[in-house]
PDB file of C-alpha atoms in Angstrom:
ATOM      1  CA  GLY A   1      91.314 102.800 117.469  1.00 70.00           C
ATOM      2  CA  ALA A   2      92.600 102.021 114.018  1.00 81.00           C
ATOM      3  CA  VAL A   3      91.516 104.518 111.383  1.00 88.00           C
ATOM      4  CA  VAL A   4      91.694 104.354 107.633  1.00 93.00           C
ATOM      5  CA  SER A   5      91.214 107.581 105.722  1.00 94.00           C
ATOM      6  CA  GLN A   6      89.930 107.291 102.186  1.00 96.00           C
ATOM      7  CA  HIS A   7      89.502 110.191  99.814  1.00 96.00           C
ATOM      8  CA  PRO A   8      87.935 111.611  97.896  1.00 97.00           C
ATOM      9  CA  SER A   9      84.589 110.559  99.284  1.00 95.00           C
ATOM     10  CA  ARG A  10      82.869 111.530  96.090  1.00 96.00           C
ATOM     11  CA  VAL A  11      84.173 112.280  92.617  1.00 97.00           C
ATOM     12  CA  ILE A  12      82.607 112.994  89.264  1.00 97.00           C
ATOM     13  CA  CYS A  13      84.802 112.728  86.199  1.00 96.00           C
ATOM     14  CA  LYS A  14      84.444 112.827  82.450  1.00 97.00           C
ATOM     15  CA  SER A  15      84.603 109.681  80.400  1.00 97.00           C
ATOM     16  CA  GLY A  16      88.158 108.950  79.291  1.00 97.00           C
ATOM     17  CA  THR A  17      89.893 110.624  82.203  1.00 97.00           C
ATOM     18  CA  SER A  18      91.675 108.959  85.107  1.00 97.00           C
ATOM     19  CA  VAL A  19      90.797 109.152  88.765  1.00 98.00           C
ATOM     20  CA  LYS A  20      93.006 108.396  91.757  1.00 97.00           C
ATOM     21  CA  ILE A  21      91.619 107.220  95.080  1.00 98.00           C
ATOM     22  CA  GLU A  22      93.825 107.265  98.159  1.00 97.00           C
ATOM     23  CA  CYS A  23      93.640 105.099 101.226  1.00 96.00           C
ATOM     24  CA  ARG A  24      95.777 105.886 104.276  1.00 94.00           C
ATOM     25  CA  SER A  25      96.129 104.056 107.552  1.00 92.00           C
ATOM     26  CA  LEU A  26      96.465 106.867 110.078  1.00 91.00           C
ATOM     27  CA  ASP A  27      97.682 105.206 113.248  1.00 87.00           C
ATOM     28  CA  PHE A  28      99.020 101.833 112.211  1.00 86.00           C
ATOM     29  CA  GLN A  29     101.083 100.250 109.493  1.00 87.00           C
ATOM     30  CA  ALA A  30      99.155  98.247 106.971  1.00 86.00           C
ATOM     31  CA  THR A  31     101.294  95.748 105.146  1.00 81.00           C
ATOM     32  CA  THR A  32      98.272  94.583 103.216  1.00 89.00           C
ATOM     33  CA  MET A  33      95.427  96.582 101.767  1.00 92.00           C
ATOM     34  CA  PHE A  34      92.372  95.340  99.913  1.00 94.00           C
ATOM     35  CA  TRP A  35      90.326  97.181  97.313  1.00 96.00           C
ATOM     36  CA  TYR A  36      86.649  96.411  96.855  1.00 95.00           C
ATOM     37  CA  ARG A  37      83.951  97.514  94.491  1.00 95.00           C
ATOM     38  CA  GLN A  38      80.352  97.623  95.602  1.00 92.00           C
ATOM     39  CA  PHE A  39      77.354  97.838  93.306  1.00 83.00           C
ATOM     40  CA  PRO A  40      74.041  99.215  94.582  1.00 78.00           C
ATOM     41  CA  LYS A  41      72.509  96.976  97.220  1.00 71.00           C
ATOM     42  CA  LYS A  42      75.120  94.361  96.487  1.00 76.00           C
ATOM     43  CA  SER A  43      77.950  92.775  98.346  1.00 83.00           C
ATOM     44  CA  LEU A  44      81.553  93.794  98.158  1.00 89.00           C
ATOM     45  CA  MET A  45      83.561  92.415  95.288  1.00 91.00           C
ATOM     46  CA  LEU A  46      87.246  92.080  96.023  1.00 92.00           C
ATOM     47  CA  MET A  47      89.218  93.637  93.197  1.00 95.00           C
ATOM     48  CA  ALA A  48      92.771  93.226  94.371  1.00 94.00           C
ATOM     49  CA  THR A  49      95.109  92.742  97.289  1.00 92.00           C
ATOM     50  CA  SER A  50      98.086  95.033  97.593  1.00 90.00           C
ATOM     51  CA  ASN A  51     101.162  94.385  99.678  1.00 86.00           C
ATOM     52  CA  GLU A  52     103.622  97.133 100.478  1.00 83.00           C
ATOM     53  CA  GLY A  53     106.504  97.201  98.072  1.00 82.00           C
ATOM     54  CA  SER A  54     105.208  94.548  95.717  1.00 84.00           C
ATOM     55  CA  LYS A  55     102.798  94.228  92.832  1.00 87.00           C
ATOM     56  CA  ALA A  56      99.139  93.910  93.594  1.00 91.00           C
ATOM     57  CA  THR A  57      97.347  90.605  93.198  1.00 92.00           C
ATOM     58  CA  TYR A  58      94.211  91.016  91.141  1.00 94.00           C
ATOM     59  CA  GLU A  59      91.104  88.879  91.332  1.00 93.00           C
ATOM     60  CA  GLN A  60      89.960  87.021  88.282  1.00 93.00           C
ATOM     61  CA  GLY A  61      88.177  89.255  85.811  1.00 94.00           C
ATOM     62  CA  VAL A  62      89.627  92.528  87.111  1.00 95.00           C
ATOM     63  CA  GLU A  63      91.646  94.425  84.523  1.00 95.00           C
ATOM     64  CA  LYS A  64      94.977  95.291  86.068  1.00 93.00           C
ATOM     65  CA  ASP A  65      95.753  97.862  83.375  1.00 95.00           C
ATOM     66  CA  LYS A  66      92.524  99.663  84.074  1.00 96.00           C
ATOM     67  CA  PHE A  67      92.629  99.577  87.854  1.00 97.00           C
ATOM     68  CA  LEU A  68      96.167 100.486  88.814  1.00 96.00           C
ATOM     69  CA  ILE A  69      97.053  99.838  92.419  1.00 95.00           C
ATOM     70  CA  ASN A  70     100.128 101.191  94.125  1.00 91.00           C
ATOM     71  CA  HIS A  71     101.182 100.444  97.698  1.00 89.00           C
ATOM     72  CA  ALA A  72     104.385 102.418  98.006  1.00 82.00           C
ATOM     73  CA  SER A  73     104.456 102.751 101.773  1.00 88.00           C
ATOM     74  CA  LEU A  74     103.092 101.003 104.843  1.00 88.00           C
ATOM     75  CA  THR A  75     100.444 103.674 105.267  1.00 91.00           C
ATOM     76  CA  LEU A  76      99.332 104.508 101.756  1.00 93.00           C
ATOM     77  CA  SER A  77      97.715 102.612  98.931  1.00 94.00           C
ATOM     78  CA  THR A  78      96.186 104.159  95.830  1.00 95.00           C
ATOM     79  CA  LEU A  79      93.740 102.945  93.230  1.00 97.00           C
ATOM     80  CA  THR A  80      93.761 104.694  89.883  1.00 97.00           C
ATOM     81  CA  VAL A  81      90.882 104.102  87.508  1.00 97.00           C
ATOM     82  CA  THR A  82      92.357 104.791  84.101  1.00 97.00           C
ATOM     83  CA  SER A  83      90.365 105.904  81.080  1.00 97.00           C
ATOM     84  CA  ALA A  84      87.194 105.763  83.106  1.00 97.00           C
ATOM     85  CA  HIS A  85      83.885 104.926  81.476  1.00 96.00           C
ATOM     86  CA  PRO A  86      80.325 105.167  82.791  1.00 96.00           C
ATOM     87  CA  GLU A  87      80.317 101.456  83.595  1.00 95.00           C
ATOM     88  CA  ASP A  88      83.133 102.109  86.062  1.00 96.00           C
ATOM     89  CA  SER A  89      80.764 104.213  88.131  1.00 96.00           C
ATOM     90  CA  SER A  90      80.531 102.520  91.491  1.00 95.00           C
ATOM     91  CA  PHE A  91      81.364 102.709  95.179  1.00 94.00           C
ATOM     92  CA  TYR A  92      84.965 101.774  95.893  1.00 96.00           C
ATOM     93  CA  ILE A  93      86.108 100.801  99.380  1.00 95.00           C
ATOM     94  CA  CYS A  94      89.566 100.079 100.708  1.00 95.00           C
ATOM     95  CA  SER A  95      90.420  97.961 103.709  1.00 94.00           C
ATOM     96  CA  ALA A  96      93.668  97.830 105.608  1.00 92.00           C
ATOM     97  CA  ALA A  97      94.759  94.692 107.369  1.00 87.00           C
ATOM     98  CA  ARG A  98      96.453  94.887 110.719  1.00 78.00           C
ATOM     99  CA  VAL A  99      97.707  92.475 113.326  1.00 68.00           C
ATOM    100  CA  SER A 100      97.166  93.164 117.000  1.00 61.00           C
ATOM    101  CA  GLY A 101      99.057  90.850 119.276  1.00 57.00           C
ATOM    102  CA  THR A 102     100.316  87.437 118.328  1.00 55.00           C
ATOM    103  CA  GLY A 103      98.615  84.705 116.383  1.00 53.00           C
ATOM    104  CA  THR A 104      96.757  84.835 113.145  1.00 50.00           C
ATOM    105  CA  GLY A 105      93.489  85.173 115.019  1.00 53.00           C
ATOM    106  CA  ASN A 106      94.364  88.721 115.898  1.00 61.00           C
ATOM    107  CA  TYR A 107      94.278  89.771 112.296  1.00 68.00           C
ATOM    108  CA  GLY A 108      91.811  92.616 111.825  1.00 82.00           C
ATOM    109  CA  TYR A 109      90.476  94.752 109.040  1.00 90.00           C
ATOM    110  CA  THR A 110      89.695  98.451 109.048  1.00 92.00           C
ATOM    111  CA  PHE A 111      87.685  99.905 106.227  1.00 93.00           C
ATOM    112  CA  GLY A 112      87.814 103.298 104.617  1.00 94.00           C
ATOM    113  CA  SER A 113      84.635 105.315 104.273  1.00 93.00           C
ATOM    114  CA  GLY A 114      84.397 104.661 100.559  1.00 94.00           C
ATOM    115  CA  THR A 115      84.527 106.685  97.354  1.00 96.00           C
ATOM    116  CA  ARG A 116      81.501 107.233  95.155  1.00 95.00           C
ATOM    117  CA  LEU A 117      82.767 107.478  91.576  1.00 97.00           C
ATOM    118  CA  THR A 118      80.466 108.787  88.884  1.00 97.00           C
ATOM    119  CA  VAL A 119      81.724 108.852  85.311  1.00 97.00           C
ATOM    120  CA  VAL A 120      79.744 111.073  82.956  1.00 97.00           C
TER     121      VAL A 120
ATOM    122  CA  ALA B   1      86.708  77.561  98.408  1.00 78.00           C
ATOM    123  CA  GLN B   2      85.121  79.501 101.225  1.00 84.00           C
ATOM    124  CA  SER B   3      81.682  81.025 100.951  1.00 90.00           C
ATOM    125  CA  VAL B   4      79.139  82.862 103.051  1.00 94.00           C
ATOM    126  CA  ALA B   5      75.381  82.888 102.676  1.00 95.00           C
ATOM    127  CA  GLN B   6      72.973  85.447 104.004  1.00 96.00           C
ATOM    128  CA  PRO B   7      69.618  84.002 103.018  1.00 95.00           C
ATOM    129  CA  GLU B   8      67.542  87.123 103.696  1.00 96.00           C
ATOM    130  CA  ASP B   9      67.853  90.226 101.543  1.00 94.00           C
ATOM    131  CA  GLN B  10      65.838  92.192 104.054  1.00 96.00           C
ATOM    132  CA  VAL B  11      64.705  91.811 107.639  1.00 98.00           C
ATOM    133  CA  ASN B  12      61.994  93.974 109.132  1.00 98.00           C
ATOM    134  CA  VAL B  13      61.480  94.254 112.864  1.00 98.00           C
ATOM    135  CA  ALA B  14      59.630  96.560 115.213  1.00 98.00           C
ATOM    136  CA  GLU B  15      61.627  98.725 117.573  1.00 98.00           C
ATOM    137  CA  GLY B  16      62.066  97.030 120.922  1.00 97.00           C
ATOM    138  CA  ASN B  17      61.708  93.553 119.490  1.00 98.00           C
ATOM    139  CA  PRO B  18      64.611  91.121 119.215  1.00 98.00           C
ATOM    140  CA  LEU B  19      66.319  90.858 115.851  1.00 97.00           C
ATOM    141  CA  THR B  20      68.206  88.091 114.105  1.00 98.00           C
ATOM    142  CA  VAL B  21      70.208  88.352 110.908  1.00 98.00           C
ATOM    143  CA  LYS B  22      71.197  84.964 109.557  1.00 98.00           C
ATOM    144  CA  CYS B  23      74.550  83.816 108.239  1.00 98.00           C
ATOM    145  CA  THR B  24      75.877  80.410 107.256  1.00 97.00           C
ATOM    146  CA  TYR B  25      79.313  79.605 105.989  1.00 95.00           C
ATOM    147  CA  SER B  26      81.207  76.948 104.116  1.00 93.00           C
ATOM    148  CA  VAL B  27      84.943  76.511 104.612  1.00 89.00           C
ATOM    149  CA  SER B  28      87.474  73.713 104.516  1.00 85.00           C
ATOM    150  CA  GLY B  29      89.348  74.776 107.635  1.00 83.00           C
ATOM    151  CA  ASN B  30      88.772  76.623 110.875  1.00 84.00           C
ATOM    152  CA  PRO B  31      86.754  79.779 110.194  1.00 89.00           C
ATOM    153  CA  TYR B  32      87.273  83.261 111.465  1.00 91.00           C
ATOM    154  CA  LEU B  33      83.866  84.932 111.256  1.00 94.00           C
ATOM    155  CA  PHE B  34      83.016  88.613 111.195  1.00 95.00           C
ATOM    156  CA  TRP B  35      80.000  90.889 111.186  1.00 97.00           C
ATOM    157  CA  TYR B  36      80.099  94.386 109.733  1.00 96.00           C
ATOM    158  CA  VAL B  37      77.495  97.112 109.397  1.00 96.00           C
ATOM    159  CA  GLN B  38      77.290  99.661 106.612  1.00 93.00           C
ATOM    160  CA  TYR B  39      75.330 102.902 106.603  1.00 91.00           C
ATOM    161  CA  PRO B  40      74.476 104.585 103.285  1.00 87.00           C
ATOM    162  CA  ASN B  41      77.503 105.815 101.351  1.00 82.00           C
ATOM    163  CA  ARG B  42      79.860 104.759 104.097  1.00 85.00           C
ATOM    164  CA  GLY B  43      82.489 102.102 104.605  1.00 86.00           C
ATOM    165  CA  LEU B  44      82.025  99.059 106.788  1.00 91.00           C
ATOM    166  CA  GLN B  45      82.100  99.266 110.560  1.00 93.00           C
ATOM    167  CA  PHE B  46      83.248  96.293 112.601  1.00 93.00           C
ATOM    168  CA  LEU B  47      80.673  94.792 114.954  1.00 95.00           C
ATOM    169  CA  LEU B  48      82.197  91.573 116.228  1.00 95.00           C
ATOM    170  CA  LYS B  49      84.231  88.536 115.334  1.00 93.00           C
ATOM    171  CA  TYR B  50      84.637  84.914 116.293  1.00 94.00           C
ATOM    172  CA  ILE B  51      88.137  83.502 116.359  1.00 89.00           C
ATOM    173  CA  THR B  52      88.080  80.752 118.970  1.00 86.00           C
ATOM    174  CA  GLY B  53      86.785  80.078 122.448  1.00 87.00           C
ATOM    175  CA  ASP B  54      83.318  80.933 123.683  1.00 90.00           C
ATOM    176  CA  ASN B  55      80.725  80.385 120.984  1.00 93.00           C
ATOM    177  CA  LEU B  56      78.741  83.448 122.057  1.00 96.00           C
ATOM    178  CA  VAL B  57      80.485  86.603 120.974  1.00 96.00           C
ATOM    179  CA  LYS B  58      79.449  90.032 122.202  1.00 96.00           C
ATOM    180  CA  GLY B  59      80.165  93.060 120.094  1.00 94.00           C
ATOM    181  CA  SER B  60      79.456  96.724 119.592  1.00 92.00           C
ATOM    182  CA  TYR B  61      76.107  98.481 120.098  1.00 93.00           C
ATOM    183  CA  GLY B  62      74.567  95.558 121.983  1.00 96.00           C
ATOM    184  CA  PHE B  63      74.948  93.051 119.175  1.00 97.00           C
ATOM    185  CA  GLU B  64      76.006  89.474 119.708  1.00 97.00           C
ATOM    186  CA  ALA B  65      76.456  86.395 117.552  1.00 98.00           C
ATOM    187  CA  GLU B  66      76.585  82.696 118.225  1.00 96.00           C
ATOM    188  CA  PHE B  67      79.012  80.412 116.459  1.00 96.00           C
ATOM    189  CA  ASN B  68      77.413  77.039 115.775  1.00 96.00           C
ATOM    190  CA  LYS B  69      79.876  74.630 114.264  1.00 94.00           C
ATOM    191  CA  SER B  70      77.431  71.793 113.645  1.00 95.00           C
ATOM    192  CA  GLN B  71      75.070  74.077 111.739  1.00 96.00           C
ATOM    193  CA  THR B  72      77.898  76.146 110.236  1.00 96.00           C
ATOM    194  CA  SER B  73      76.067  79.279 111.272  1.00 97.00           C
ATOM    195  CA  PHE B  74      76.962  82.612 112.821  1.00 98.00           C
ATOM    196  CA  HIS B  75      73.695  84.483 113.250  1.00 98.00           C
ATOM    197  CA  LEU B  76      73.736  88.076 114.453  1.00 98.00           C
ATOM    198  CA  LYS B  77      71.332  88.975 117.242  1.00 98.00           C
ATOM    199  CA  LYS B  78      70.229  91.852 119.389  1.00 98.00           C
ATOM    200  CA  PRO B  79      67.688  91.600 122.218  1.00 97.00           C
ATOM    201  CA  SER B  80      65.987  94.921 121.545  1.00 97.00           C
ATOM    202  CA  ALA B  81      66.201  96.628 118.175  1.00 98.00           C
ATOM    203  CA  LEU B  82      66.522 100.381 117.685  1.00 97.00           C
ATOM    204  CA  VAL B  83      65.472 102.431 114.680  1.00 97.00           C
ATOM    205  CA  SER B  84      69.104 103.531 114.439  1.00 95.00           C
ATOM    206  CA  ASP B  85      70.106  99.906 113.832  1.00 97.00           C
ATOM    207  CA  SER B  86      68.572 100.145 110.369  1.00 96.00           C
ATOM    208  CA  ALA B  87      71.456  99.524 107.982  1.00 96.00           C
ATOM    209  CA  LEU B  88      73.081  96.945 105.717  1.00 95.00           C
ATOM    210  CA  TYR B  89      74.734  94.061 107.543  1.00 97.00           C
ATOM    211  CA  PHE B  90      77.470  91.839 106.149  1.00 96.00           C
ATOM    212  CA  CYS B  91      78.761  88.530 107.395  1.00 97.00           C
ATOM    213  CA  ALA B  92      82.295  87.572 106.344  1.00 95.00           C
ATOM    214  CA  VAL B  93      84.666  84.654 106.755  1.00 93.00           C
ATOM    215  CA  ARG B  94      88.378  84.149 106.635  1.00 88.00           C
ATOM    216  CA  VAL B  95      89.951  80.741 106.836  1.00 74.00           C
ATOM    217  CA  ALA B  96      92.808  80.143 109.245  1.00 66.00           C
ATOM    218  CA  GLY B  97      95.942  79.514 107.240  1.00 65.00           C
ATOM    219  CA  GLY B  98      94.154  80.290 104.022  1.00 60.00           C
ATOM    220  CA  GLY B  99      95.473  83.756 103.388  1.00 65.00           C
ATOM    221  CA  ASN B 100      94.097  87.034 104.576  1.00 80.00           C
ATOM    222  CA  LYS B 101      91.199  87.604 102.240  1.00 84.00           C
ATOM    223  CA  LEU B 102      87.708  88.080 103.596  1.00 89.00           C
ATOM    224  CA  THR B 103      84.789  86.551 101.760  1.00 90.00           C
ATOM    225  CA  PHE B 104      81.557  88.474 102.238  1.00 92.00           C
ATOM    226  CA  GLY B 105      77.947  87.436 102.156  1.00 93.00           C
ATOM    227  CA  THR B 106      75.523  89.326  99.960  1.00 92.00           C
ATOM    228  CA  GLY B 107      74.317  91.512 102.784  1.00 94.00           C
ATOM    229  CA  THR B 108      71.035  91.839 104.660  1.00 96.00           C
ATOM    230  CA  GLN B 109      69.167  95.108 104.845  1.00 95.00           C
ATOM    231  CA  LEU B 110      67.758  95.566 108.334  1.00 97.00           C
ATOM    232  CA  LYS B 111      64.807  97.882 108.744  1.00 97.00           C
ATOM    233  CA  VAL B 112      63.645  98.712 112.236  1.00 97.00           C
ATOM    234  CA  GLU B 113      60.303 100.486 112.404  1.00 96.00           C
ATOM    235  CA  LEU B 114      58.533 102.329 115.170  1.00 93.00           C
TER     236      LEU B 114
END
């Protein structure tokens, strides 16, 4: 089945540094990838939608200069948290969209295993 | 705008008993509905989805869900719960022709006890 590899699974960084999270679709091409942030015991908050070869679309309230998203190929999207601060500590999850068969109903989503970011 | 409600933060059930996790939705078009499960510090795993057709959808690990258009609900069910089913469950909706974004409910923590 479709697999999305996300790494690192866990990262601790110092305040003020930048951290890059990678999300790869291993056996399919993902024209669209979504990046979510999840707070403890809370739902997923969509941060941005990235389409291969174009600029990401950010949700309202998400700082695009702080959360840099790059989707340079059909199998790789990256999220870089720049100048990280303790309040950026969270669980970040990517999701790759894929179409199996014809019709918009066959649109599916495969999620990465998440990255636990701790900024100290 | 589309939205999803999961009215219960937590559901407790004894192993072997049937379980239900509730979900209602609000959309302006035809909904595509999904259920996902999340284990601690992991991503979301797909359980099942409703696109069209039969209102009763069967999914992974013995789970099923019933699409009820008149009640705008898509409750997740399982006839006999297992301790290993204990996890966080999310309902999500995508609107046909409304882009590809999923809107998630707030999640329901399921706890299955011996």
